[in-house]
């Protein structure tokens, strides 16, 4: 019984207009879809989750689950399960009782309940602490118990608030796979709140990137990386982050020239044919732009932009070279082992298809590769 | 490894003994007095050796006090019963009113909320005599003078602020997300309050209840003015031992022993419960 969730023009203002935490937020989660709300601390993602759960009121807008407006209902009547960032286990109950507690309302036989608790404990690897009390197990175990308490229920929508923040990296990687499989198998519509993009990429079908209470982009992990909607998403998604330069564009009919500001006349020059006519027409009106390029698309070679190496590090499977142009650091990632001494000169080449062009005013994307947005 | 030297241990033991003697000696002396007659109590120099007598207790329990000036009727057992009744019912009423109110003050922000909470606390600042005169006039008009209901009502001035402010702190210490987790699992606000908030705050509620009981039990002036002999608690009833033929020290001592017994028993019982509750109910991260 997976449900469809629709948020329409949701606003959240705390106090008397003091903090505008969520601004005109609209998005929809399809039945069975896993959506991640991704953003830095204070971006409004947890406020959004708590409004869906019913612990915060909406200042404006509506929330619908399967076409039924739920934003005026008490939490108990929304048919939503939630795992809390603070775990929030019931202290007088054991871990097993905490998990089975959520099943009480469903009037299952005790054998059925026991089996489901056992299966869930196995999935989350907390079988050995089932009979302990929350205060006597580790934070990671409490967090998994809290996650189990949410997942074991049958609900139309699952809300997971930083569900794996306290786990060790190895366990986290294993559990990500298992939880994704579990959510798929049970066709669970899920909203996951996280500030960890690796987790969002691994678990979510689509990611809603939020910043300053505003939804920046809502797209698949691949799309976010290839076609970021604006400069914020471009630099927020991806590790190491996208390199960005302010440039002046000049198109003389034969070549398109991006002069890098403050670099003493260095520029990226491409044949006009590398760009579509529509894009060139679009760029005619612009002079100042922001140019973004992913680190793996910056190639170290014999020609291109001249840069001074700051650090060079071979990580065993890839080389990270940080170099400097016009006071800005450019990171390049290569899968070959490259030896470049600090303070030596390197030449950086960038293919026209790897360019991301953003407006320097509002940061909105103009083109990805040679294609207009 | 023991870092304390023998000297330190001796000094510490001596100081603890001093404190214990300071606090317990009066009680010990009163217990001794309660088994003596007025003559042995008043002899000079006083001695802890005497022939014990139960006459004080039998006088209190039978209600017949024999003095040199004649026989007197005592309402002590009635007074004791009044104390139990008044204190228990006052605390019960205060808990029924105060615990939900404390929860509201802890969880919800509403208009004038802090002002109301502070006003309730301010009842504890005002000296009782300040309100007694107008109160006794109102009570006469309302027909509440010398009734249990009237006294229990006035005792709310003592119990309610205590319970409200102590329990509020305990509710504030419970993570709201624990309640949220319960509510989202399909339970109403009222069920959450009963099944999660109150049990988790139980040690605090017990402590506040106990404290309020002791304060109510020890109250003197409200009952002195607002009630007559048959509704008065032990604190006021003890005045009857100041008789025409002198102060009945033996009976006073026995009365004190009998009147501190219930609160002492309650405190000892609740103390065990409090420690248990605190260690079990510890809310962690």
XYZ file of C-alpha atoms in Angstrom, chain A residues 50 53 55 74-76 80-82 84 86-92 101 105 135 137 142 149 153, chain B residues 175-188 196 199-200 279-285:
48
model
C 8.086 17.384 10.354
C 4.602 13.966 9.805
C 4.579 17.884 14.231
C -3.278 14.792 13.737
C -0.138 12.657 13.224
C -1.950 9.496 14.319
C 2.894 7.698 8.168
C 5.874 5.923 9.793
C 8.928 7.853 10.900
C 13.783 10.062 14.221
C 17.256 11.514 17.941
C 16.200 7.804 17.920
C 13.472 8.528 20.508
C 13.120 4.954 21.711
C 10.819 4.347 24.684
C 13.237 4.047 27.647
C 11.251 1.549 29.747
C 5.296 -1.808 19.894
C -2.156 -1.239 16.578
C 20.046 3.152 27.631
C 23.155 -0.088 23.957
C 19.672 2.729 19.114
C 10.576 0.538 14.582
C 5.112 -0.870 10.352
C 12.500 14.557 24.394
C 9.378 15.598 22.461
C 10.392 13.144 19.744
C 9.637 10.200 22.055
C 6.069 11.457 22.210
C 6.101 12.165 18.477
C 7.197 8.594 17.794
C 4.250 7.347 19.851
C 1.766 9.676 18.226
C 2.820 8.843 14.691
C 2.378 5.146 15.497
C -1.359 5.856 15.607
C -1.978 7.142 19.120
C -3.876 10.231 20.118
C 4.460 8.023 27.572
C 5.165 7.301 33.158
C 8.441 8.920 32.111
C 17.726 4.901 37.360
C 15.192 3.013 35.204
C 13.635 5.974 33.488
C 16.888 7.636 32.528
C 16.239 9.200 29.139
C 19.374 9.009 27.042
C 20.102 10.872 23.817
